[in-house]
PDB file of C-alpha atoms and ligand atoms in Angstrom:
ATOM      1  CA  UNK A1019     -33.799 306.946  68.841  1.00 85.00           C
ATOM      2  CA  UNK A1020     -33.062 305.322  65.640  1.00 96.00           C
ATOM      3  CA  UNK A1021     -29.468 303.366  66.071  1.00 98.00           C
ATOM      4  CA  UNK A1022     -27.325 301.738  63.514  1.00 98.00           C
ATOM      5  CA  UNK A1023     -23.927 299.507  64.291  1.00 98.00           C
ATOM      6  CA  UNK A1024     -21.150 299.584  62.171  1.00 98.00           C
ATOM      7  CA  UNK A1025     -18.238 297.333  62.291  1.00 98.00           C
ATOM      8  CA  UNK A1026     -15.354 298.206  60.667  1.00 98.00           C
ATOM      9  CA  UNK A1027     -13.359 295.215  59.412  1.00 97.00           C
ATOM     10  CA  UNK A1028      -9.253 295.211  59.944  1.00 94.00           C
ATOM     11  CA  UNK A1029      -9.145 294.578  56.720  1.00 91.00           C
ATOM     12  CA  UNK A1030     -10.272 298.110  55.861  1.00 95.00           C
ATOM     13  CA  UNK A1031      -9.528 300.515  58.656  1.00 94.00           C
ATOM     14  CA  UNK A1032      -6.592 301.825  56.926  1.00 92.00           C
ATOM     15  CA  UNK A1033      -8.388 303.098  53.465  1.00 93.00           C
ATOM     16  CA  UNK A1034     -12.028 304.074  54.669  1.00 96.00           C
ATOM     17  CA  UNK A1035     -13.358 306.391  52.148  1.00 96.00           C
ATOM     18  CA  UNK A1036     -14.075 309.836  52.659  1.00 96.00           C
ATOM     19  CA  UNK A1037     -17.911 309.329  51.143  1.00 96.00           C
ATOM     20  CA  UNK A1038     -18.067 306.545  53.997  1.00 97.00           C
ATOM     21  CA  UNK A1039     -17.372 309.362  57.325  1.00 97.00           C
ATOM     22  CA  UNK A1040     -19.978 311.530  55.239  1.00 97.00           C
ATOM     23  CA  UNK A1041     -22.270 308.992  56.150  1.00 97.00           C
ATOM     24  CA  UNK A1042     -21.834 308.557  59.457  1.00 98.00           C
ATOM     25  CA  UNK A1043     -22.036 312.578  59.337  1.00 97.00           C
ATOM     26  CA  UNK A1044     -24.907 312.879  57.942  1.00 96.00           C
ATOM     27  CA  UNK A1045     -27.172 309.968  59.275  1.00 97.00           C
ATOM     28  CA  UNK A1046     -25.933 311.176  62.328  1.00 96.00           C
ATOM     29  CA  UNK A1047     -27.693 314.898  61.650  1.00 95.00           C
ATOM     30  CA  UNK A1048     -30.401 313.482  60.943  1.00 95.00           C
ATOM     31  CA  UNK A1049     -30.702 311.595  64.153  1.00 95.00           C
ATOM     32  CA  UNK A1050     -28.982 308.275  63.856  1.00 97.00           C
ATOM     33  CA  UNK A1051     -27.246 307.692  66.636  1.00 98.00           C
ATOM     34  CA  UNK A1052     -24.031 305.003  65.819  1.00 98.00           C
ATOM     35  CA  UNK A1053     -21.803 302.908  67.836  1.00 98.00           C
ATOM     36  CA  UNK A1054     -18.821 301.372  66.391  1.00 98.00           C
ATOM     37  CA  UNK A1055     -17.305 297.667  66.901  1.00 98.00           C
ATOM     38  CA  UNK A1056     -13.467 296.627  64.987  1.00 98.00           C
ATOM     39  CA  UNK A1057     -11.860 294.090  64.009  1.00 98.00           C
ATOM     40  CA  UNK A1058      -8.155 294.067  63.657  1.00 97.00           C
ATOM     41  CA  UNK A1059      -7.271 290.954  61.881  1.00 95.00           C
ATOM     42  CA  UNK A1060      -4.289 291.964  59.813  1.00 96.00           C
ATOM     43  CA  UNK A1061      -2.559 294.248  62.775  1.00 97.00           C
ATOM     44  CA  UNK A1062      -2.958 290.844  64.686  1.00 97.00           C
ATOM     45  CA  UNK A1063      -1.425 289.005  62.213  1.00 97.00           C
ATOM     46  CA  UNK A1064       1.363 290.865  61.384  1.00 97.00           C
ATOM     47  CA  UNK A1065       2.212 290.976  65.575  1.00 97.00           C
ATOM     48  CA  UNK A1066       1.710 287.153  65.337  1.00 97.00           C
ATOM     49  CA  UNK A1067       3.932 286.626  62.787  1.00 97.00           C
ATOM     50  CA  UNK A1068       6.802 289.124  64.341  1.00 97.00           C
ATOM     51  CA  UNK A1069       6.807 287.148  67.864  1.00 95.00           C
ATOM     52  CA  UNK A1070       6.489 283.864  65.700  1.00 95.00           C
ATOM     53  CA  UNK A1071       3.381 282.057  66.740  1.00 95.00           C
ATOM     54  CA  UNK A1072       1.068 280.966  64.070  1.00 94.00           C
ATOM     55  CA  UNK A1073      -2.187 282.158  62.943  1.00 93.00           C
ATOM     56  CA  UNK A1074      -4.680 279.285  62.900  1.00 96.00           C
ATOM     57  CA  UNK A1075      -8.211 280.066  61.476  1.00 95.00           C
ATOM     58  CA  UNK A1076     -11.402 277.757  61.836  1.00 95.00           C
ATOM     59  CA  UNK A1077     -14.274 278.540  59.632  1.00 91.00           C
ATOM     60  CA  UNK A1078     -13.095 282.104  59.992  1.00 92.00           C
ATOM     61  CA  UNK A1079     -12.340 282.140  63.459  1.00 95.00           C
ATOM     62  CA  UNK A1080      -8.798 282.580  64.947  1.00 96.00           C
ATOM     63  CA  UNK A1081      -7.968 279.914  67.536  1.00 97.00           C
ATOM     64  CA  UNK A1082      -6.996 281.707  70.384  1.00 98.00           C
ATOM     65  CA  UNK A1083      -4.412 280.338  72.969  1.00 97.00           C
ATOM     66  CA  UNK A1084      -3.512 282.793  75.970  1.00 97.00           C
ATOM     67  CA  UNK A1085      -0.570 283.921  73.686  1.00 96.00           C
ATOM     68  CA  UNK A1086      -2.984 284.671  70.987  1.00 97.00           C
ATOM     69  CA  UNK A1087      -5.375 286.149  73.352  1.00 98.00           C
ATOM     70  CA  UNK A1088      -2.937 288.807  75.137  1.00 97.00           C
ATOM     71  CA  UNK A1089      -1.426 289.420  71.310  1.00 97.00           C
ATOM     72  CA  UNK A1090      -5.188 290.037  69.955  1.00 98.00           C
ATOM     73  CA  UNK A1091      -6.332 292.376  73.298  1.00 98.00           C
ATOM     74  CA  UNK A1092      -2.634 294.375  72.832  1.00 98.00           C
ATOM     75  CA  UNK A1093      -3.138 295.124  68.867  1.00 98.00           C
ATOM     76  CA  UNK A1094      -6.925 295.750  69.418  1.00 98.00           C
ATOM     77  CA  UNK A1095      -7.175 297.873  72.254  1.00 98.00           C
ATOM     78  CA  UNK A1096      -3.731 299.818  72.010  1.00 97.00           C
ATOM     79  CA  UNK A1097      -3.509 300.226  68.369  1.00 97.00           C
ATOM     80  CA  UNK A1098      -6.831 299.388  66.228  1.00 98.00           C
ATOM     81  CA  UNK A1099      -8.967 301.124  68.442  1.00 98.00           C
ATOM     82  CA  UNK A1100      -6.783 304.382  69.098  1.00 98.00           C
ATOM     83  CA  UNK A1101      -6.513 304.452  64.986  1.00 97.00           C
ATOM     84  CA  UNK A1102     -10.527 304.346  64.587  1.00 98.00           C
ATOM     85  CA  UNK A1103     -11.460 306.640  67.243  1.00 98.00           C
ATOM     86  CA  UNK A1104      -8.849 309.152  66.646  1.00 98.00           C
ATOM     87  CA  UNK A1105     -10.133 309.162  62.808  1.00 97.00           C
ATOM     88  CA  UNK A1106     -13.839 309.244  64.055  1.00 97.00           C
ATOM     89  CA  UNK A1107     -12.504 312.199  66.200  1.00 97.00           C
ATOM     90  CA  UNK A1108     -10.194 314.229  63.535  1.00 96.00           C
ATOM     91  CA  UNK A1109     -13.269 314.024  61.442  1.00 96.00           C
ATOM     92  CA  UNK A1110     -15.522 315.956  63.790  1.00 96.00           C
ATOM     93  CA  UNK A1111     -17.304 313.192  65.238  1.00 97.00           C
ATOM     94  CA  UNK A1112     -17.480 312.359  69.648  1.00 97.00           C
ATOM     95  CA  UNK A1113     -15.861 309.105  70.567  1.00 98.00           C
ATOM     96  CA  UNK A1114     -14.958 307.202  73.006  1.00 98.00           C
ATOM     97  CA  UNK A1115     -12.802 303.961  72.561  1.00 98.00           C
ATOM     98  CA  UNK A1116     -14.205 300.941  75.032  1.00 98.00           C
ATOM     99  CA  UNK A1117     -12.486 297.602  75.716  1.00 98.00           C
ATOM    100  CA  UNK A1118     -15.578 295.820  75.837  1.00 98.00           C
ATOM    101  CA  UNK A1119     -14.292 293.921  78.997  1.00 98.00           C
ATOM    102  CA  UNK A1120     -14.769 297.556  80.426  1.00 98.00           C
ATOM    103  CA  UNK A1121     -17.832 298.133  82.540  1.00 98.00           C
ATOM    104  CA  UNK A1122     -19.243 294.560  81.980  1.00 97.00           C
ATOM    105  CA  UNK A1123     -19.794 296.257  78.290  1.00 98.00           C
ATOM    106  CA  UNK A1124     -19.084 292.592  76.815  1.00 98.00           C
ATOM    107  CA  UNK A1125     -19.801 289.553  79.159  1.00 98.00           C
ATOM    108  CA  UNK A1126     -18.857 286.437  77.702  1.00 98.00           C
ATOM    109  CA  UNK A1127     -17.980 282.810  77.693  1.00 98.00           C
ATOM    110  CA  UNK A1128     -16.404 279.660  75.658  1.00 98.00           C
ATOM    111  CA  UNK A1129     -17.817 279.027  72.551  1.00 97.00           C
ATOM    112  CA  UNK A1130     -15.709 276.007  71.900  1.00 97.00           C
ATOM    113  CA  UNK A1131     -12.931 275.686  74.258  1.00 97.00           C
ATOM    114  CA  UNK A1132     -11.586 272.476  72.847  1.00 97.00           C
ATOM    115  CA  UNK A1133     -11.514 273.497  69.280  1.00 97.00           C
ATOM    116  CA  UNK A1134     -11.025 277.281  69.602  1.00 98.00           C
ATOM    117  CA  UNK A1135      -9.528 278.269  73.488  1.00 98.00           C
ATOM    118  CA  UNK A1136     -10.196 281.528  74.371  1.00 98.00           C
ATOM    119  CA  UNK A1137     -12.496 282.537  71.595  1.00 98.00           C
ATOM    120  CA  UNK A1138     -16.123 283.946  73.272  1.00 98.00           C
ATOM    121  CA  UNK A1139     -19.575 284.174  72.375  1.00 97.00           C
ATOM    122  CA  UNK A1140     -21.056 286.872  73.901  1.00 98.00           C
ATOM    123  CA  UNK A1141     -24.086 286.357  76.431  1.00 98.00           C
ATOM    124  CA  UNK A1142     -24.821 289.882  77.746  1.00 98.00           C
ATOM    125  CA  UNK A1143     -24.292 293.421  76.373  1.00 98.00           C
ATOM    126  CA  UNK A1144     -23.779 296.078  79.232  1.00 98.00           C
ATOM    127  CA  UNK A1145     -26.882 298.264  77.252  1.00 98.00           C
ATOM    128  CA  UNK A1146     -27.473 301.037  79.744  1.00 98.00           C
ATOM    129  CA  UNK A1147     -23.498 301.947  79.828  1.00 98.00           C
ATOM    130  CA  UNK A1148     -24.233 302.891  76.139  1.00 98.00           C
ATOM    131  CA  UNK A1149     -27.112 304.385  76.436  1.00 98.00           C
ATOM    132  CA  UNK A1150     -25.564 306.920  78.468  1.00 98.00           C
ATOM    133  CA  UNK A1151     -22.615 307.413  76.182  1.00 98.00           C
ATOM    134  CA  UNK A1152     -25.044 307.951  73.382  1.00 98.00           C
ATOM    135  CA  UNK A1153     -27.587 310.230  74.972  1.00 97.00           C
ATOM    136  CA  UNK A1154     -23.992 312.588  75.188  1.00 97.00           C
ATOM    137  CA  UNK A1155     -23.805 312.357  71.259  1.00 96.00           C
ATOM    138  CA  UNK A1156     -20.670 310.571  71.705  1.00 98.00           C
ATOM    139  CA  UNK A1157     -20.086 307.452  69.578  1.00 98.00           C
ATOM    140  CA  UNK A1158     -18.494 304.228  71.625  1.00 98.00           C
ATOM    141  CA  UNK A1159     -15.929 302.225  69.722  1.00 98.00           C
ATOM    142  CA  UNK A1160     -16.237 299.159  70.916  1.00 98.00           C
ATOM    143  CA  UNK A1161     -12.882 296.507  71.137  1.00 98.00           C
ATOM    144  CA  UNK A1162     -14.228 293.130  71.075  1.00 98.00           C
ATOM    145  CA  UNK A1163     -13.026 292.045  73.801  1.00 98.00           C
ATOM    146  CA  UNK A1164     -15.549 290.272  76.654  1.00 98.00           C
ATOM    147  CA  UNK A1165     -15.391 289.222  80.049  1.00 98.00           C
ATOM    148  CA  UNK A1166     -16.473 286.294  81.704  1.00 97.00           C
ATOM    149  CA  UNK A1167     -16.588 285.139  84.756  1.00 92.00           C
ATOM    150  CA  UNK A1168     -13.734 285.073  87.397  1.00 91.00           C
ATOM    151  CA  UNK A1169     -12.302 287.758  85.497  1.00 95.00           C
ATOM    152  CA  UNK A1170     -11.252 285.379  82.488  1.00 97.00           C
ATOM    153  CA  UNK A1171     -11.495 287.316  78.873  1.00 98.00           C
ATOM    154  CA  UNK A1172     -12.253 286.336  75.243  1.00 98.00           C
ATOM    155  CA  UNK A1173     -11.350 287.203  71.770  1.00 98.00           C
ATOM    156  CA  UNK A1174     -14.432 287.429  70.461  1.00 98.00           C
ATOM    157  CA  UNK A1175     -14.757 287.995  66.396  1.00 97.00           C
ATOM    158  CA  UNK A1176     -15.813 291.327  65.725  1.00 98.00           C
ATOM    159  CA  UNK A1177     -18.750 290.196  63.456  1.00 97.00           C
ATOM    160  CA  UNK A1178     -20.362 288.445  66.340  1.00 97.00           C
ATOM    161  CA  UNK A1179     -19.655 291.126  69.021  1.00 98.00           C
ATOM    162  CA  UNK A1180     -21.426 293.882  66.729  1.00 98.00           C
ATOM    163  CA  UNK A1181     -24.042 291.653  65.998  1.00 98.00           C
ATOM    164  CA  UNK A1182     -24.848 290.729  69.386  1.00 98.00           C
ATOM    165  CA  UNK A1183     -24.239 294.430  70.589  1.00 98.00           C
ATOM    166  CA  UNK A1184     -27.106 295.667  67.672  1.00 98.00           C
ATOM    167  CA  UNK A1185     -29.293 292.983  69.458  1.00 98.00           C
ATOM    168  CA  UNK A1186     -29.167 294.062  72.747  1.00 98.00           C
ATOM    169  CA  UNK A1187     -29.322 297.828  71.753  1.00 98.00           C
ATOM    170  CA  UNK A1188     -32.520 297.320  69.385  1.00 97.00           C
ATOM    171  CA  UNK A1189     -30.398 298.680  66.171  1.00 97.00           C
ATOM    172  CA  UNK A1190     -31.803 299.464  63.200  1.00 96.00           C
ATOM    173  CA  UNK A1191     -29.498 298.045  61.198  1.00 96.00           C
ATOM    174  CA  UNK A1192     -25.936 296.221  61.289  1.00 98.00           C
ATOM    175  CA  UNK A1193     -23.610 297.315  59.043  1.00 98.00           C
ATOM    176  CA  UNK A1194     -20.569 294.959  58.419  1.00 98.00           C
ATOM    177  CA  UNK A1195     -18.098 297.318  56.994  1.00 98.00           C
ATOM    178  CA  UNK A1196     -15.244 295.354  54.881  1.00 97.00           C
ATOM    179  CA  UNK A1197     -12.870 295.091  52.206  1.00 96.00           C
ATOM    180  CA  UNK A1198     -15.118 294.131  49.348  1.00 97.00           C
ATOM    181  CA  UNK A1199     -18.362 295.388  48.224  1.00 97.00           C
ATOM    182  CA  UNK A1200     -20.691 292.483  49.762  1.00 98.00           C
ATOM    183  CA  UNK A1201     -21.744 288.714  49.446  1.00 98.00           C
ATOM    184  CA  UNK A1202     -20.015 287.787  46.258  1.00 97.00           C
ATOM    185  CA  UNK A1203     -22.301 284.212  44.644  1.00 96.00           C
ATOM    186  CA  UNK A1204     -21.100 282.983  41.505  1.00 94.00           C
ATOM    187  CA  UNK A1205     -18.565 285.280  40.316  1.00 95.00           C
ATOM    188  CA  UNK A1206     -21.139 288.711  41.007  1.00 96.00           C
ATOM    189  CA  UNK A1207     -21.956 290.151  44.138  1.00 97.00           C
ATOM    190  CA  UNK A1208     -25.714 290.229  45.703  1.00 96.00           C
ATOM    191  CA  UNK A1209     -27.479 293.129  46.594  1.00 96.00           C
ATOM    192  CA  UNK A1210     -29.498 290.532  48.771  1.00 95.00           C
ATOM    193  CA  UNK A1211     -29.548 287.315  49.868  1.00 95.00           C
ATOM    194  CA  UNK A1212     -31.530 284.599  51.694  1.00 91.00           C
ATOM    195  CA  UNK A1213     -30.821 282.650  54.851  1.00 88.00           C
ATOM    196  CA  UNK A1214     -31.614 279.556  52.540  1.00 88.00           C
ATOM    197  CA  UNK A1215     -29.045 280.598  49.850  1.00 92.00           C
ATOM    198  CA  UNK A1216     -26.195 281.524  52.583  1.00 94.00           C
ATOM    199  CA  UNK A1217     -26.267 277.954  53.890  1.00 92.00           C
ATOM    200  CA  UNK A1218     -26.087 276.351  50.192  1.00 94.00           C
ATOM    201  CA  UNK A1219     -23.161 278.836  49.750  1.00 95.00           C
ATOM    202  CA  UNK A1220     -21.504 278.035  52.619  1.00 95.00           C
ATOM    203  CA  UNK A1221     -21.379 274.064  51.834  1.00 95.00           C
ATOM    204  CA  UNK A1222     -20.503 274.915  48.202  1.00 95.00           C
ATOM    205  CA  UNK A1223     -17.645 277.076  49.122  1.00 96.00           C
ATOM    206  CA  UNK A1224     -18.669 280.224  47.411  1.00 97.00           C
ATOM    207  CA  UNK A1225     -18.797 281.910  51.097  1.00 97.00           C
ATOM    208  CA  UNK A1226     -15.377 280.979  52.823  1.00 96.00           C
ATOM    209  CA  UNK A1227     -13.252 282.629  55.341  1.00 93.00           C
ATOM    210  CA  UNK A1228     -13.708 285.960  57.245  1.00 93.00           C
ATOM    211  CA  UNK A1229     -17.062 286.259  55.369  1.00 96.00           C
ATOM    212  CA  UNK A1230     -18.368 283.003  57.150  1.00 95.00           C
ATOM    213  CA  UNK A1231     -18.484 284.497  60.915  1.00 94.00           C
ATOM    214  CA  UNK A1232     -19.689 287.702  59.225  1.00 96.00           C
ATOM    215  CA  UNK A1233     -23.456 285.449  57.265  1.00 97.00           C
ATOM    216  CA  UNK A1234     -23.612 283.072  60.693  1.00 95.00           C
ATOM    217  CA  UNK A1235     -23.008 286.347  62.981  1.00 96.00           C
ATOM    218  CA  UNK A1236     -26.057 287.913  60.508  1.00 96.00           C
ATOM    219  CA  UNK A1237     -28.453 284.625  60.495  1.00 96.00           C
ATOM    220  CA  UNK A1238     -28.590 284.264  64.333  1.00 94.00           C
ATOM    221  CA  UNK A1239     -29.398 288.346  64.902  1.00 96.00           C
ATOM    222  CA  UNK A1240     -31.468 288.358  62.126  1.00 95.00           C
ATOM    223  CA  UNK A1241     -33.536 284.935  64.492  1.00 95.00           C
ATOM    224  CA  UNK A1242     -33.139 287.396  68.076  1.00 95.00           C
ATOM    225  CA  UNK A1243     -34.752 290.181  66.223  1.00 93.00           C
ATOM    226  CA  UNK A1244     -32.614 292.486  64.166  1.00 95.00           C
ATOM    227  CA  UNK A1245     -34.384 293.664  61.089  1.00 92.00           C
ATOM    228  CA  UNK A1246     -32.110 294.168  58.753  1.00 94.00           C
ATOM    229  CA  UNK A1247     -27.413 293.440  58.058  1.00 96.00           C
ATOM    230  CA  UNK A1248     -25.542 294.765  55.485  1.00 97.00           C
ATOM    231  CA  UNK A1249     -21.563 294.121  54.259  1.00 98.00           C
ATOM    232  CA  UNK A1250     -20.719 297.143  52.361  1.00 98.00           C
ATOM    233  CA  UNK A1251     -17.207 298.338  51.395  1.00 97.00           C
ATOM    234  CA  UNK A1252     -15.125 300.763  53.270  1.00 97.00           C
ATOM    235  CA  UNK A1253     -13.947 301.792  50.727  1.00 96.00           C
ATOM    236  CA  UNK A1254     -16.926 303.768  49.526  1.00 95.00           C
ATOM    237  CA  UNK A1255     -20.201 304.842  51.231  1.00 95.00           C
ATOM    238  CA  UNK A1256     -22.871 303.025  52.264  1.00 96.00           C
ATOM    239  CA  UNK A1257     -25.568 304.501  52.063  1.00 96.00           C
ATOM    240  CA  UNK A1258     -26.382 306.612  48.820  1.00 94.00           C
ATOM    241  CA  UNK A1259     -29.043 308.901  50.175  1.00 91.00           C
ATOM    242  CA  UNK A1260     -32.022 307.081  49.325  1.00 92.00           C
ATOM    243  CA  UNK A1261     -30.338 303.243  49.039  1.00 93.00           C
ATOM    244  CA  UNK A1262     -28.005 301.263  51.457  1.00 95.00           C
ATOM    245  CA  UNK A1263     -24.987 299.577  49.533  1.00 97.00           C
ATOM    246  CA  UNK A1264     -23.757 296.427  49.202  1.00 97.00           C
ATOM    247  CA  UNK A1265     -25.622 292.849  50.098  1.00 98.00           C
ATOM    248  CA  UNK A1266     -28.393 293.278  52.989  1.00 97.00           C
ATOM    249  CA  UNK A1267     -29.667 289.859  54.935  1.00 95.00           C
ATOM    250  CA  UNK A1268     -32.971 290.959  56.101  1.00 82.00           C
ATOM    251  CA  UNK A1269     -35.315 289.450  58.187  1.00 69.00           C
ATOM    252  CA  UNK A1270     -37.999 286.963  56.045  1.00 58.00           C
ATOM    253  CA  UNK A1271     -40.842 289.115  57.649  1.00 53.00           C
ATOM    254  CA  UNK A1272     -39.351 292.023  55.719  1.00 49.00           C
ATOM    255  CA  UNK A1273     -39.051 290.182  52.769  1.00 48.00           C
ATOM    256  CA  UNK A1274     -42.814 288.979  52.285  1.00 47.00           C
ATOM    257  CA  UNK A1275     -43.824 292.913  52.726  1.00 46.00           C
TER     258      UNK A1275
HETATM  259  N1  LIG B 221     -18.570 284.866  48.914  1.00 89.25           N
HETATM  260  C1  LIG B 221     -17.750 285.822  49.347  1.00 89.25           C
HETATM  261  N2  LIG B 221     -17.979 287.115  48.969  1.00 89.25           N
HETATM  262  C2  LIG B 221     -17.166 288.112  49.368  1.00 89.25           C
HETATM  263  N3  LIG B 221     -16.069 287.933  50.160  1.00 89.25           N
HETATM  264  C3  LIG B 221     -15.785 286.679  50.580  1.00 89.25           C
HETATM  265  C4  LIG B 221     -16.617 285.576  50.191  1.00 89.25           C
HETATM  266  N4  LIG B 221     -16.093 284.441  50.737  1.00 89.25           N
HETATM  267  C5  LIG B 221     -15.007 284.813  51.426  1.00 89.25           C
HETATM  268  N5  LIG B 221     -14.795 286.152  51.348  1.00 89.25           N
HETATM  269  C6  LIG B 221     -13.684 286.861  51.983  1.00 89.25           C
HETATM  270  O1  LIG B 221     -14.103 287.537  53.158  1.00 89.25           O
HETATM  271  C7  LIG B 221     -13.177 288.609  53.369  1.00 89.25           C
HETATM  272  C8  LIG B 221     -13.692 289.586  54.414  1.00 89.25           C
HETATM  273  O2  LIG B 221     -13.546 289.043  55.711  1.00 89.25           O
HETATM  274  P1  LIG B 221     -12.259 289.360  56.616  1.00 89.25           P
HETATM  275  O3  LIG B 221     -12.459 288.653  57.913  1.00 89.25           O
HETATM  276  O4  LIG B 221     -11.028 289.051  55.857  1.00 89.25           O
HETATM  277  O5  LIG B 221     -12.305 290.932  56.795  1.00 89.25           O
HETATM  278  P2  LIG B 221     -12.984 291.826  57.920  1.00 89.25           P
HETATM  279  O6  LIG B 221     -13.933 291.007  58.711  1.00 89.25           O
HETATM  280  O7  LIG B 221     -13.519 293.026  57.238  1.00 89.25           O
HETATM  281  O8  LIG B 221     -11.754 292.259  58.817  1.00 89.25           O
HETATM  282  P3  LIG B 221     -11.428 291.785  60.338  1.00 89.25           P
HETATM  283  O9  LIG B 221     -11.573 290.291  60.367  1.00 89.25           O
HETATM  284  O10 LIG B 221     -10.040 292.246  60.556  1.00 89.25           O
HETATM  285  O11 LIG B 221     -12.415 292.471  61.203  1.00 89.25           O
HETATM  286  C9  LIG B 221     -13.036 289.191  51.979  1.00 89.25           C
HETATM  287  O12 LIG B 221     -11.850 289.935  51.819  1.00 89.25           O
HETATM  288  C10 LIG B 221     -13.055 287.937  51.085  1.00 89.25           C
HETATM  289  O13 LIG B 221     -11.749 287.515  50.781  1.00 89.25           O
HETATM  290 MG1  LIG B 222     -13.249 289.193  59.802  1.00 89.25          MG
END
């Protein structure tokens, strides 16, 4: 079965277009099966800011204290989640929201305790758990939250936890759905761009913030295997019947064809 991850940035759960759930609709009749991984960045910000601890970001990732981490797994789980399966839902789709600390769905550890606390990379993706879910035409909605050992969990960014979850799965393609139409490079966005170029663009500062975890999340699944990433807008479709929007990072294999 042909699969394809989407995840749905924070930053655009609240205005996803109608042409966008059309999409999923329609890839789905034709045999797609999808699963679904958030973010939640603004929710968590705004819940930060209300019980007055600070949001600190490095390259693009939120440093995550135990405060942090409770605050992140609260907004994520009980409200981010609920909003994007309830939508997938009320427009005729299956789902099934998943902490991804659930059923050893997300096991993870540190990636840089010093620097970051509880922030995870993700080292193994419960696969058969959605397998079943999607052989029952239900779509999971993932929460990226993971579980390590001893029971301790991680924030992990949702870039990396879809990207690792399209790994494990054997996706056909990882969408990164967001609040602008791609990979913006000297003042026009790409349709596609090059491992080489995303490096150069990262130390020039054309590629800064949230869109940083999104390129290094793409670069390492694009080196375990995945064929093809794209960051579209949510705030159209992404996928125009014949073309897929917005700037793809494909694999240099696919490229020489
Ligand atoms: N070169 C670039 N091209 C396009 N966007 C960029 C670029 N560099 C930085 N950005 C920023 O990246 C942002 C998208 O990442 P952001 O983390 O804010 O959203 P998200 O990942 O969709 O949401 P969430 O983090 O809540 O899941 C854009 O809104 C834009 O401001
Ligand atoms: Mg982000």
């Amino acid at each position: 079965m042909r699969k394809i991850v989407i995840k749905c940035g924070g930053s655009v759960l609240d205005s996803l277009s109608p042409s966008f759930l059309q999409n999923v609709k329609s890839l789905k009749s034709e045999g797609y099966q999808f699963i679904f991984v958030h973010g939640g960045g603004p929710d968590i910000n705004k819940m930060l800011e209300l019980v007055q601890v600070q949001s600190v970001f490095v390259n693009g990732l939120r440093k995550t204290t135990k405060e942090v981490l409770e605050t992140a797994e609260m907004i994520l789980s009980g409200k981010t989640n609920r909003m994007l399966t309830a939508l997938l839902q009320t427009s005729g789709l299956k789902a099934l929201g998943i902490n991804g600390s659930d059923v050893s769905l997300l096991q993870g550890t540190f990636l840089n305790e010093k620097e970051l606390g509880y922030v995870g990379s993700i080292e193994n993706v419960n696969t058969e758990f959605l397998q079943n879910i999607l052989a029952l035409q239900i779509i999971p909605v993932i929460t990226p939250i993971a579980m390590g050992v001893n029971g301790v969990k991680f924030n992990v960014n949702a870039d990396t936890a879809a990207a690792a979850v399209a790994v494990a799965i054997g996706a056909e393609r990882c969408i990164f759905v967001t609040d602008v139409p791609g990979i913006k490079i000297g003042g026009e966005y790409c349709s596609r761009i090059e491992v080489e170029q995303i490096n150069s663009s990262i130390l020039d500062g054309e590629i800064t913030g949230g869109m940083i975890p999104k390129v290094k999340s793409a670069i390492s699944a694009l080196e375990e295997g995945l064929n093809t990433i794209s960051i579209v807008s949510g705030k159209s479709g992404f996928y125009d019947g014949q073309n897929w929007l917005g700037t793809e990072i494909s694999n240099r294999k696919e490229l020489q064809i």
